[in-house]
PDB file of C-alpha atoms in Angstrom:
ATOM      1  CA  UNK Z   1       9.931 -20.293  -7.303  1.00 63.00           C
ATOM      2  CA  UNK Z   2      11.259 -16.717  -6.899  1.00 73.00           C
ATOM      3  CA  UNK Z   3      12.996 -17.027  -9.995  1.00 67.00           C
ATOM      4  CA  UNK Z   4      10.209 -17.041 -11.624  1.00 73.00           C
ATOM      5  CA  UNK Z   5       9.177 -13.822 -11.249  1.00 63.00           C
ATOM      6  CA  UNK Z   6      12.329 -12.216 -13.078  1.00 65.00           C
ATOM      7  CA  UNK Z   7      11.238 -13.841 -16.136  1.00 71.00           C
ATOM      8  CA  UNK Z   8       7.793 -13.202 -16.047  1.00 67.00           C
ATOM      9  CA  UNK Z   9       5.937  -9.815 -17.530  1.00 68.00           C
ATOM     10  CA  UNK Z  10       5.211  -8.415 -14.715  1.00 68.00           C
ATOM     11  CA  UNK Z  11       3.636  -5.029 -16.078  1.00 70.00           C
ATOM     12  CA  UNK Z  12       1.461  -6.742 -18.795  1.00 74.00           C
ATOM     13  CA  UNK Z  13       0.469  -9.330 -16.157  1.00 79.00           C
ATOM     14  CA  UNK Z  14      -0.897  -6.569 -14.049  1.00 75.00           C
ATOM     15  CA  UNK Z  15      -2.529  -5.048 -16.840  1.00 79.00           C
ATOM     16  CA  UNK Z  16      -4.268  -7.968 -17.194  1.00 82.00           C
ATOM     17  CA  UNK Z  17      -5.356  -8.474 -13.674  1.00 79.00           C
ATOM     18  CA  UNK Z  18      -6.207  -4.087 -13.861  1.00 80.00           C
ATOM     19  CA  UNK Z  19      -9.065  -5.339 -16.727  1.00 87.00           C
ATOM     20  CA  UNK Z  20      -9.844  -8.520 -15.578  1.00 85.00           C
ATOM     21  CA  UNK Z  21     -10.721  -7.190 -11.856  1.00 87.00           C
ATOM     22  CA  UNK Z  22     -13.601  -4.537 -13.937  1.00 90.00           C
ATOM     23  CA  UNK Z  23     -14.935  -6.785 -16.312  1.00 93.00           C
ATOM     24  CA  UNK Z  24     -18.836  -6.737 -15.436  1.00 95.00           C
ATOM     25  CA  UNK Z  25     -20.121 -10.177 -16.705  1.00 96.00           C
ATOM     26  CA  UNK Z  26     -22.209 -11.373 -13.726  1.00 96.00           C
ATOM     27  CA  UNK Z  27     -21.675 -14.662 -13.787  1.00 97.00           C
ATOM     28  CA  UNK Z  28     -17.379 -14.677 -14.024  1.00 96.00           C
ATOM     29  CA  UNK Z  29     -17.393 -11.939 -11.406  1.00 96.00           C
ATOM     30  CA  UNK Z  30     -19.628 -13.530  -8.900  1.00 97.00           C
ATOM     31  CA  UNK Z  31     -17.839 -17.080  -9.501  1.00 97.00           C
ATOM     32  CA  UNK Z  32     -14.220 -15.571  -9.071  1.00 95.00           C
ATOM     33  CA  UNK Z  33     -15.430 -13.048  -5.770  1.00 96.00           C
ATOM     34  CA  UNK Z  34     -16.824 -16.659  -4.560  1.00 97.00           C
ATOM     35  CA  UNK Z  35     -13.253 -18.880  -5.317  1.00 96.00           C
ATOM     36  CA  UNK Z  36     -11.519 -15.856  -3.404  1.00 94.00           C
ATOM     37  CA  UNK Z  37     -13.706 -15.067  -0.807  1.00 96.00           C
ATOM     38  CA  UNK Z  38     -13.887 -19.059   0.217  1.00 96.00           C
ATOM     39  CA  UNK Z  39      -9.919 -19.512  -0.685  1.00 95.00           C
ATOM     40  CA  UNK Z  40      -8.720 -16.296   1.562  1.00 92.00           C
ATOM     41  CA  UNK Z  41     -11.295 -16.262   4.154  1.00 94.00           C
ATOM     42  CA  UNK Z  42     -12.302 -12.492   3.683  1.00 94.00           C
ATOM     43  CA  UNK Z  43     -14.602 -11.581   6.287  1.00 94.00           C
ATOM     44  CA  UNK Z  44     -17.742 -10.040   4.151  1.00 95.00           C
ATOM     45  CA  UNK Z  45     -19.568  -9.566   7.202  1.00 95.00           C
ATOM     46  CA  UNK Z  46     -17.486  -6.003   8.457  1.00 95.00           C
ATOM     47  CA  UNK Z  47     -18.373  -5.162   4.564  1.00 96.00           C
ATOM     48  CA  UNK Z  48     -21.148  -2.604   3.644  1.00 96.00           C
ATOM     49  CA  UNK Z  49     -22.317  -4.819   1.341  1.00 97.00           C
ATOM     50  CA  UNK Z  50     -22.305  -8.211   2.620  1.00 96.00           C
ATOM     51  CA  UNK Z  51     -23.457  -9.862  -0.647  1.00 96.00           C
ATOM     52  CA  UNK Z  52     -21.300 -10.922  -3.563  1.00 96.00           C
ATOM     53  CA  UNK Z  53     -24.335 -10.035  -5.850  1.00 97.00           C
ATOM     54  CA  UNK Z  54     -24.230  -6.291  -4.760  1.00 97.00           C
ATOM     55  CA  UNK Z  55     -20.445  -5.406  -6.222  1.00 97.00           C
ATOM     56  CA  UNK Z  56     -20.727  -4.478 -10.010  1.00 97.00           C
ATOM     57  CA  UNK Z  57     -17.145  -5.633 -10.380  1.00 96.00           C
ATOM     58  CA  UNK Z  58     -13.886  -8.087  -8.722  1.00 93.00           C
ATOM     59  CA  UNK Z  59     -12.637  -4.303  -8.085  1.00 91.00           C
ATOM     60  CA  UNK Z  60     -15.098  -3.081  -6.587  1.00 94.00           C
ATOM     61  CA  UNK Z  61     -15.358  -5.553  -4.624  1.00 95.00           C
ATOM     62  CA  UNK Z  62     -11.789  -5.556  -3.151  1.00 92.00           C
ATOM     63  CA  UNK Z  63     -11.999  -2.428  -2.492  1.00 93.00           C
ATOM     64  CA  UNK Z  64     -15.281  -2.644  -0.530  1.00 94.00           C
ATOM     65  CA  UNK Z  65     -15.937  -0.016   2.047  1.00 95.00           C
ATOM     66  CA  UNK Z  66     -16.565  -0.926   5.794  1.00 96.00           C
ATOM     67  CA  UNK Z  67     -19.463  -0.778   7.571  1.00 95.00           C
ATOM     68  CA  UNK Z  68     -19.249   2.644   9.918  1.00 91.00           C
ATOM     69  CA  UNK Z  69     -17.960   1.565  13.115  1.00 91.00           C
ATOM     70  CA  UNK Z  70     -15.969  -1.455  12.206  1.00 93.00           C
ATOM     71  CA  UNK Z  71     -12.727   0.688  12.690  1.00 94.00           C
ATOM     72  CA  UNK Z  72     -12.711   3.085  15.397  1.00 94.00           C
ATOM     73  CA  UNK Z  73      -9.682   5.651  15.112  1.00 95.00           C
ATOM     74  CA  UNK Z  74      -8.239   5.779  17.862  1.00 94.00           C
ATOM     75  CA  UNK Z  75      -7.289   9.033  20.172  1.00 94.00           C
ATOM     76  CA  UNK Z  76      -4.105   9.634  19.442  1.00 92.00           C
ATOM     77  CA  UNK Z  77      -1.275  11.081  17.667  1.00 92.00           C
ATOM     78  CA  UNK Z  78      -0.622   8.301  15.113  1.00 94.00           C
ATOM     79  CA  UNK Z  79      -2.768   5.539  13.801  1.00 96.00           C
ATOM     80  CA  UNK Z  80      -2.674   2.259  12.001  1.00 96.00           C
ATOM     81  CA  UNK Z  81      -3.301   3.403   8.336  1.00 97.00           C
ATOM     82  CA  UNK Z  82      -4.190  -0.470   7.157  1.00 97.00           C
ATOM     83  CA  UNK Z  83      -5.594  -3.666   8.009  1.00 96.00           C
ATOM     84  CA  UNK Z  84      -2.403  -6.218   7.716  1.00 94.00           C
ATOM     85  CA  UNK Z  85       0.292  -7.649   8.947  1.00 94.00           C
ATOM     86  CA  UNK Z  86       3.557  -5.649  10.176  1.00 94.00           C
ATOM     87  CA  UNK Z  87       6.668  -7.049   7.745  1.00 93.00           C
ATOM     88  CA  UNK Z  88       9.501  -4.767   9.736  1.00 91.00           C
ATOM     89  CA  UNK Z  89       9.602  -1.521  12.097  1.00 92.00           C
ATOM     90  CA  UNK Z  90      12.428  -0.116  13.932  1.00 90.00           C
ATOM     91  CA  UNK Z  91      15.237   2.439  13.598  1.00 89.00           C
ATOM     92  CA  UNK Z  92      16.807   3.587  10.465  1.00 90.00           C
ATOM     93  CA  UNK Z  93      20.500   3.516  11.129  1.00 86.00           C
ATOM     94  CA  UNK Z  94      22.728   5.256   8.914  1.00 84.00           C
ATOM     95  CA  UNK Z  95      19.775   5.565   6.572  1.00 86.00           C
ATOM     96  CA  UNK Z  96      19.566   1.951   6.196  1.00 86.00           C
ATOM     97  CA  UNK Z  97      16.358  -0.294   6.380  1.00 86.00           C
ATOM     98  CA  UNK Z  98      15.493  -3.404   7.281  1.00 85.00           C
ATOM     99  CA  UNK Z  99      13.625  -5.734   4.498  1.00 84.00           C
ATOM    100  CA  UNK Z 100      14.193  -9.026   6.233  1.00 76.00           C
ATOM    101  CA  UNK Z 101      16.697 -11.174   7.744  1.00 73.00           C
ATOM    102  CA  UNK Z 102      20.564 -10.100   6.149  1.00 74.00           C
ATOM    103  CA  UNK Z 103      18.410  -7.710   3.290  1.00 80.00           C
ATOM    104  CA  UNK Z 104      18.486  -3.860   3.806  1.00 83.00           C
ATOM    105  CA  UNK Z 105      17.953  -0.922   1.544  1.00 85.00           C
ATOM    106  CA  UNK Z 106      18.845   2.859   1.938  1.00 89.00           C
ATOM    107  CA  UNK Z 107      16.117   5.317   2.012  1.00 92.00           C
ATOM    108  CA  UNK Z 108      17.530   7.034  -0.962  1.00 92.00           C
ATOM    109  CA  UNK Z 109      16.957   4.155  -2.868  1.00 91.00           C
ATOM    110  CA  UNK Z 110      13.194   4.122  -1.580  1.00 93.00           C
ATOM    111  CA  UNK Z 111      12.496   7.262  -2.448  1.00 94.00           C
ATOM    112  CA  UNK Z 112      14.511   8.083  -5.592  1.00 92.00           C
ATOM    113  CA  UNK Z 113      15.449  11.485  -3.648  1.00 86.00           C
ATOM    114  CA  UNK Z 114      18.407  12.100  -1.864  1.00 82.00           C
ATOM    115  CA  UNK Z 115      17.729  15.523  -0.403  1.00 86.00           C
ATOM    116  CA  UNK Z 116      14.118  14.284   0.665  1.00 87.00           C
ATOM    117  CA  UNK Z 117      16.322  11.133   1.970  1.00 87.00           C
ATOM    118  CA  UNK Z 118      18.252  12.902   4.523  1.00 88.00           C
ATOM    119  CA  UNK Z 119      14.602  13.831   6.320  1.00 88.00           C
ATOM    120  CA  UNK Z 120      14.352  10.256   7.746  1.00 91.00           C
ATOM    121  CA  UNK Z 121      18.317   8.807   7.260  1.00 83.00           C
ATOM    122  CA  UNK Z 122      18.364   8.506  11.586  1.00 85.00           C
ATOM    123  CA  UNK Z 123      14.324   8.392  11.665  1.00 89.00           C
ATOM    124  CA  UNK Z 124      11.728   5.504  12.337  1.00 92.00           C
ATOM    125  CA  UNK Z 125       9.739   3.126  10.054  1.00 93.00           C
ATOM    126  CA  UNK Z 126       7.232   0.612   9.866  1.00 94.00           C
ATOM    127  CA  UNK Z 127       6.587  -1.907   6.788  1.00 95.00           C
ATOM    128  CA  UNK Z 128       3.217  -3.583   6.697  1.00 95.00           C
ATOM    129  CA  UNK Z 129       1.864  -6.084   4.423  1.00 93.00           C
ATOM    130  CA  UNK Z 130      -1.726  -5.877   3.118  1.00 93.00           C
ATOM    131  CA  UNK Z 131      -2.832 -10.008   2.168  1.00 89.00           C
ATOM    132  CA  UNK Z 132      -5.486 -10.739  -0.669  1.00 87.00           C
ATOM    133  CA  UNK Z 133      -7.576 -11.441   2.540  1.00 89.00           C
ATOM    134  CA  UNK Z 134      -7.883  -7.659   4.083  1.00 92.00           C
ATOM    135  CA  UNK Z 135      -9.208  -4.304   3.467  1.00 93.00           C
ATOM    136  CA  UNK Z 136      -7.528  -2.236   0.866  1.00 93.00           C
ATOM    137  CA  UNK Z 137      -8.213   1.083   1.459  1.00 94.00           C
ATOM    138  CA  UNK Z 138      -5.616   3.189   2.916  1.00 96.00           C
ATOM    139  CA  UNK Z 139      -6.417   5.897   5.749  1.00 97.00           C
ATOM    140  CA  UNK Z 140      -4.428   8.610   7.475  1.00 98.00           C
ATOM    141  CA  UNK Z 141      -2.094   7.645  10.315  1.00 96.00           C
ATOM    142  CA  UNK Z 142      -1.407  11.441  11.380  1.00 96.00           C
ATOM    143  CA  UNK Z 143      -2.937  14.714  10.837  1.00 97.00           C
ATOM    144  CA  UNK Z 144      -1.475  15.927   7.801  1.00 97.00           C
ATOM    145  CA  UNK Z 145      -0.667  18.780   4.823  1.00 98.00           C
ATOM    146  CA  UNK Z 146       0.389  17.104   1.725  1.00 98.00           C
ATOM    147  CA  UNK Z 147       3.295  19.223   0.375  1.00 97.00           C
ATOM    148  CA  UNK Z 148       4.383  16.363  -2.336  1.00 97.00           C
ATOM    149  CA  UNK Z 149       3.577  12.894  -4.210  1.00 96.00           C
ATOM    150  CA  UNK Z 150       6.431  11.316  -6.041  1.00 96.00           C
ATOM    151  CA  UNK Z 151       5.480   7.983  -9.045  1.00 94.00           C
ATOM    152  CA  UNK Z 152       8.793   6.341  -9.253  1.00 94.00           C
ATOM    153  CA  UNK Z 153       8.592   3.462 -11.782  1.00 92.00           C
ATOM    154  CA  UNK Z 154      10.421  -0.062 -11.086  1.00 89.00           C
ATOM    155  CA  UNK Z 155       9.793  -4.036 -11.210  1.00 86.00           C
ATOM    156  CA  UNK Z 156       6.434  -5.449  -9.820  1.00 80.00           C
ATOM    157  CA  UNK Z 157       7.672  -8.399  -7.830  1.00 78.00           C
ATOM    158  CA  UNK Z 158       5.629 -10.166  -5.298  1.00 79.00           C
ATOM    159  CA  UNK Z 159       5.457  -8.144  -1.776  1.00 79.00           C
ATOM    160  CA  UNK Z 160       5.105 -11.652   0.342  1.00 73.00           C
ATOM    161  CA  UNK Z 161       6.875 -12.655   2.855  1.00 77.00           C
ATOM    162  CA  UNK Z 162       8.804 -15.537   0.730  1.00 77.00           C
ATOM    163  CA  UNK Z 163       9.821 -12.800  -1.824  1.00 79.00           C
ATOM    164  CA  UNK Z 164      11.006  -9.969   0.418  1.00 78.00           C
ATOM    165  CA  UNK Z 165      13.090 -12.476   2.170  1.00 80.00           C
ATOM    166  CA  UNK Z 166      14.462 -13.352  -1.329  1.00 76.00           C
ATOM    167  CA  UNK Z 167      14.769 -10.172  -3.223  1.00 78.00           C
ATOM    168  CA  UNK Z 168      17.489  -7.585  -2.687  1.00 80.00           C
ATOM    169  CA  UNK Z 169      16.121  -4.346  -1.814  1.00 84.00           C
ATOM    170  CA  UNK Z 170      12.984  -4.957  -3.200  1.00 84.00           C
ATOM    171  CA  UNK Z 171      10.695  -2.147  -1.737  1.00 89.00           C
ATOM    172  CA  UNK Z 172      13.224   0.008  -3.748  1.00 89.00           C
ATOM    173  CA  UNK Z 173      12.707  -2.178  -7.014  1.00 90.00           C
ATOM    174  CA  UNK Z 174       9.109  -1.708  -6.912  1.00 90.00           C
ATOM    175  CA  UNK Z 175       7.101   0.340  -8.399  1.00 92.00           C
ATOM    176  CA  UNK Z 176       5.772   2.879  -5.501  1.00 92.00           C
ATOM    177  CA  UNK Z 177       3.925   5.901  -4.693  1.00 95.00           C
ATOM    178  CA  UNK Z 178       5.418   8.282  -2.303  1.00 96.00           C
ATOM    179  CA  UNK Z 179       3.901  10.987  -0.414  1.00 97.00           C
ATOM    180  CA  UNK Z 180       5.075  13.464   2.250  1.00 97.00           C
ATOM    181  CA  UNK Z 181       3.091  15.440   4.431  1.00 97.00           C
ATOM    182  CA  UNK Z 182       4.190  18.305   6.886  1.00 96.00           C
ATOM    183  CA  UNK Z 183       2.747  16.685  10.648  1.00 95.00           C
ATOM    184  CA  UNK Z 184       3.523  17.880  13.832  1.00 93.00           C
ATOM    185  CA  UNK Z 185       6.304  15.662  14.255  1.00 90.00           C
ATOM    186  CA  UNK Z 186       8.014  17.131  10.869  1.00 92.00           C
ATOM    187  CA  UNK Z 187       7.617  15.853   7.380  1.00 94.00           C
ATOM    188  CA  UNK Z 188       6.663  12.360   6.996  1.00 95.00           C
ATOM    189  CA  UNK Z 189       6.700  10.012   4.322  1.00 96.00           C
ATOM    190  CA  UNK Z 190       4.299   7.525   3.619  1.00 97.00           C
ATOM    191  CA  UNK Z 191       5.183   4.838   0.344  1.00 96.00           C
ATOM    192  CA  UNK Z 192       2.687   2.772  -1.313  1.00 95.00           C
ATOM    193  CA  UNK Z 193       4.788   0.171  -2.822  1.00 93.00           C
ATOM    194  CA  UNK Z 194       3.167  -1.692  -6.424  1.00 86.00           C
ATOM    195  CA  UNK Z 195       3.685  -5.953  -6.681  1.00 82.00           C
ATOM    196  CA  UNK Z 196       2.293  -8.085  -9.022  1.00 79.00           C
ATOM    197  CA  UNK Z 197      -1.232  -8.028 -10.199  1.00 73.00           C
ATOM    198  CA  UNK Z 198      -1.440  -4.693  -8.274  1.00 68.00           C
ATOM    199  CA  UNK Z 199      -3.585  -3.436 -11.368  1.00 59.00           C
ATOM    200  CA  UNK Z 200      -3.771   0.401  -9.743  1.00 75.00           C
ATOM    201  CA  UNK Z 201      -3.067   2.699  -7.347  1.00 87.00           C
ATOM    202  CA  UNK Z 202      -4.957   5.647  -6.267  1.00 90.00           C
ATOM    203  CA  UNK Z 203      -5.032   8.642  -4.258  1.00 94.00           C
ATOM    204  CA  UNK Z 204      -8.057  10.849  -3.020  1.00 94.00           C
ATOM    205  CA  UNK Z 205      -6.417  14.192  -4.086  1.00 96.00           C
ATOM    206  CA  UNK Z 206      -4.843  12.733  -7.386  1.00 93.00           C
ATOM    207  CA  UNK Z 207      -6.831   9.582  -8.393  1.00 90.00           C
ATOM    208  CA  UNK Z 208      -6.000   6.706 -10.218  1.00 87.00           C
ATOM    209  CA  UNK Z 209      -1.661   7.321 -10.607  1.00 85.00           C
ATOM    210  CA  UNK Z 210      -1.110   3.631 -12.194  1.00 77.00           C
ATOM    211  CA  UNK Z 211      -1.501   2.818 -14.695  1.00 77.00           C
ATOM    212  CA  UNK Z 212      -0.493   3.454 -17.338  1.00 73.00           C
ATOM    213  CA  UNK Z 213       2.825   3.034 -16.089  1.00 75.00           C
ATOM    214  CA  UNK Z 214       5.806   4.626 -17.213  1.00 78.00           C
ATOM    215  CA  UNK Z 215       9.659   4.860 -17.145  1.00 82.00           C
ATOM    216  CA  UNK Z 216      10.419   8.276 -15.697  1.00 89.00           C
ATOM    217  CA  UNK Z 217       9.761   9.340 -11.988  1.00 91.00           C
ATOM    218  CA  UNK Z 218       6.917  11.834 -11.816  1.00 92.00           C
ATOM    219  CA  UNK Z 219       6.794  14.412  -8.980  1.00 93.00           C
ATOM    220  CA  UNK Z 220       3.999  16.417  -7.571  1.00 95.00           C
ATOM    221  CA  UNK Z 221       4.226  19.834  -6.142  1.00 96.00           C
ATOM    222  CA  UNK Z 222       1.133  20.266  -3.792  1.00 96.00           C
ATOM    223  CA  UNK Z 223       2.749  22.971  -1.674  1.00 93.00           C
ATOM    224  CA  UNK Z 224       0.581  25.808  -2.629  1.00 93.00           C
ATOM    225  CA  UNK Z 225      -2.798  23.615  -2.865  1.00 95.00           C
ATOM    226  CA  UNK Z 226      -3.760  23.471   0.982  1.00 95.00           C
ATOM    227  CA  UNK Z 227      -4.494  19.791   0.828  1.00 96.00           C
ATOM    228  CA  UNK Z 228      -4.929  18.918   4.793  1.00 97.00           C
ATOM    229  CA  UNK Z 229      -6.385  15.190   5.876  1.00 97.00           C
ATOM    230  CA  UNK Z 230      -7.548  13.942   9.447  1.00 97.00           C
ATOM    231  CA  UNK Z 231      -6.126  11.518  11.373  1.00 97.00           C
ATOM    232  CA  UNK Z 232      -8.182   8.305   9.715  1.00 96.00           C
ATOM    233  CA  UNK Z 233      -9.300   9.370   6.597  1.00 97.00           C
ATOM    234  CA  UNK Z 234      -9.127   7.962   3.340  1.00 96.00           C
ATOM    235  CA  UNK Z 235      -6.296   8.887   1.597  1.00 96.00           C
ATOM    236  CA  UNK Z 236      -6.110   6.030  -1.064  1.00 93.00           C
ATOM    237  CA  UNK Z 237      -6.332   2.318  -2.007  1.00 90.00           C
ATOM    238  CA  UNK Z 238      -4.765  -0.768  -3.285  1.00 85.00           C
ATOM    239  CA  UNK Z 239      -6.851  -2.186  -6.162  1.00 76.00           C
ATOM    240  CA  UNK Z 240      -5.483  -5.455  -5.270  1.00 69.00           C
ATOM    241  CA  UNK Z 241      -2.930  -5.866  -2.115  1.00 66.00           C
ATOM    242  CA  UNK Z 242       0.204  -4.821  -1.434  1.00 86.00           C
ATOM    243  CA  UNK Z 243       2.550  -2.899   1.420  1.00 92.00           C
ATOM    244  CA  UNK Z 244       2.652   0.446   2.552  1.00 95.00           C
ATOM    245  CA  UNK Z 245       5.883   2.071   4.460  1.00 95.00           C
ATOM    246  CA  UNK Z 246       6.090   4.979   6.839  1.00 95.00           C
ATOM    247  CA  UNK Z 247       8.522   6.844   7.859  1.00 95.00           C
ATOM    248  CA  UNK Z 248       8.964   8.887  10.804  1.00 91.00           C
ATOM    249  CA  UNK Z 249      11.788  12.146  10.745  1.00 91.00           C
ATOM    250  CA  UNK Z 250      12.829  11.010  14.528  1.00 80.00           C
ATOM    251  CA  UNK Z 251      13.429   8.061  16.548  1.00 68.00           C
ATOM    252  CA  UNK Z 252      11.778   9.081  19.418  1.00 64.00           C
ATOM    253  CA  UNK Z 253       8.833   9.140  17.685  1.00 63.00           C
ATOM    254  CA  UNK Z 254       8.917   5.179  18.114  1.00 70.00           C
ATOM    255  CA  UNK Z 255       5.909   3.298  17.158  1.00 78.00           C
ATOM    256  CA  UNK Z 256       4.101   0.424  19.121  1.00 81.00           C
ATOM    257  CA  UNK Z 257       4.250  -2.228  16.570  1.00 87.00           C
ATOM    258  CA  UNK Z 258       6.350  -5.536  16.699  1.00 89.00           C
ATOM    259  CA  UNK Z 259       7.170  -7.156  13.499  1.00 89.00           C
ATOM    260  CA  UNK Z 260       4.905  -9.924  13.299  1.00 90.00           C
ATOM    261  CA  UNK Z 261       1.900  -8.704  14.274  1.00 93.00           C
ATOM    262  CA  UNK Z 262      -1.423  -8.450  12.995  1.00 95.00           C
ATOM    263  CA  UNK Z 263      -2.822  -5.289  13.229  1.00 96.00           C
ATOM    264  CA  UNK Z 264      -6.529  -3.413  12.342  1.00 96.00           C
ATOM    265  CA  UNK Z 265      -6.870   0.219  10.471  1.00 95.00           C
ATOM    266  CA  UNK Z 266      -7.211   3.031  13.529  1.00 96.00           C
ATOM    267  CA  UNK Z 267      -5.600   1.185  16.438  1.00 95.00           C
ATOM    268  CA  UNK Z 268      -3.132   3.444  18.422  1.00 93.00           C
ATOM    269  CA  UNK Z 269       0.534   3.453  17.286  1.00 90.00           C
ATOM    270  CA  UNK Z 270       1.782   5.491  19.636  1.00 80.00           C
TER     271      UNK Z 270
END
């Protein structure tokens, strides 16, 4: 019922889920990790810590680290930065994106900036969708300086596949994190797009950004700060799922990703 989710509080929901998902009491957080572990089939064995018993929290749990060696990065120029499931990739055409089926948004909605728009309006992009079921932490897809970080504020609908084939523009609705780094193949941007029950997002270089949320757009001026990250580091994390979107400046810079496809953090994009 898409609906729904236009009538429902979306931001007090998620605050809800944000305290829920670090409440401590042994025997809810065991019996919940259980119901979703069993319910979305997460694969605790890739996990550092195989045991339910061994996270302190839900949220620590979903955003359990990997055992070394369950990725391998692979050697090349761009990455996989998640575990998921690719929504859409393909050209940008007169700065236009593909959602789904008959839905499109500009990338001046998405990013809330028109002169940082024009960077990728004849570019490249991929969406992928993170499930409840997959790893949550985000890595690098490039080798990158991070020159900027806009929060820009918005709804917190859903990011499944029902909704996005429902919702007009929704990755520009959204609450979302954007960052742009300077790469070898110009400036990038990457977008961490919020949904519901998406209690927080974080960064490495700027922590926890959500919440509390708020109703003006935020920007972050890292120009001067020399932030650089390798090609499959951690650069952030979900605490509970949702999508991220990159874009590319050029369209020859064409990734190898079909929309559809299941794909694992470090494989080689292109």
């Amino acid at each position: 019922m898409i609906w729904l989710q236009y009538l429902l509080p979306q931001h007090w929901l998620s605050k809800l889920m944000f305290r829920f998902a670090r409440i401590e009491n042994t025997w809810l957080k065991n019996t919940f990790t259980r119901w979703f572990v069993k319910t979305y089939q997460v694969d605790l064995s890739e996990a550092q810590r195989e045991k339910i018993e061994d996270y302190k929290t839900f949220n620590d749990f979903f955003t359990r680290r990997l055992k070394s060696g369950a990725r391998v990065i692979a050697k090349c120029s761009i990455v996989c930065p998640v575990d998921g499931a690719v929504s859409q990739v393909g050209a940008i055409n007169d700065a236009q994106i593909v959602q789904a089926k008959n839905h499109h948004y500009s990338v001046a909605q998405l990013l809330a900036n028109n002169e940082k728009a024009s960077e990728f309006s004849e570019g490249f992009f991929a969406t992928i969708y993170l499930s409840p079921r997959d790893y949550h932490r985000i890595h690098m897809p490039y080798d990158g300086k991070l020159i900027a970080m806009d929060y820009i504020p918005g709804d917190l609908f859903s990011v499944n596949q029902k909704t996005v084939q429902s919702v007009d523009g929704l990755f520009a609705r959204n609450e979302r994190v954007v960052c742009y780094f300077e790469t070898e193949f110009g400036i990038c941007g990457f977008v961490l797009v919020g949904a519901i029950f998406v209690g927080s997002m974080q960064t490495v270089w700027q922590g926890q950004i959500t919440p509390p949320y708020t109703k003006k757009v935020q920007h972050f001026d890292y120009q001067n700060q020399n932030i650089r990250l390798k090609k499959g580091e951690e650069m952030g994390r979900f605490n509970m799922g949702s999508t991220v979107i990159m874009l590319m400046p050029n369209k020859e810079d064409k990734l190898n990703l079909k929309a559809g496809a299941v794909v694992k953090m470090g494989q080689a994009l292109i």
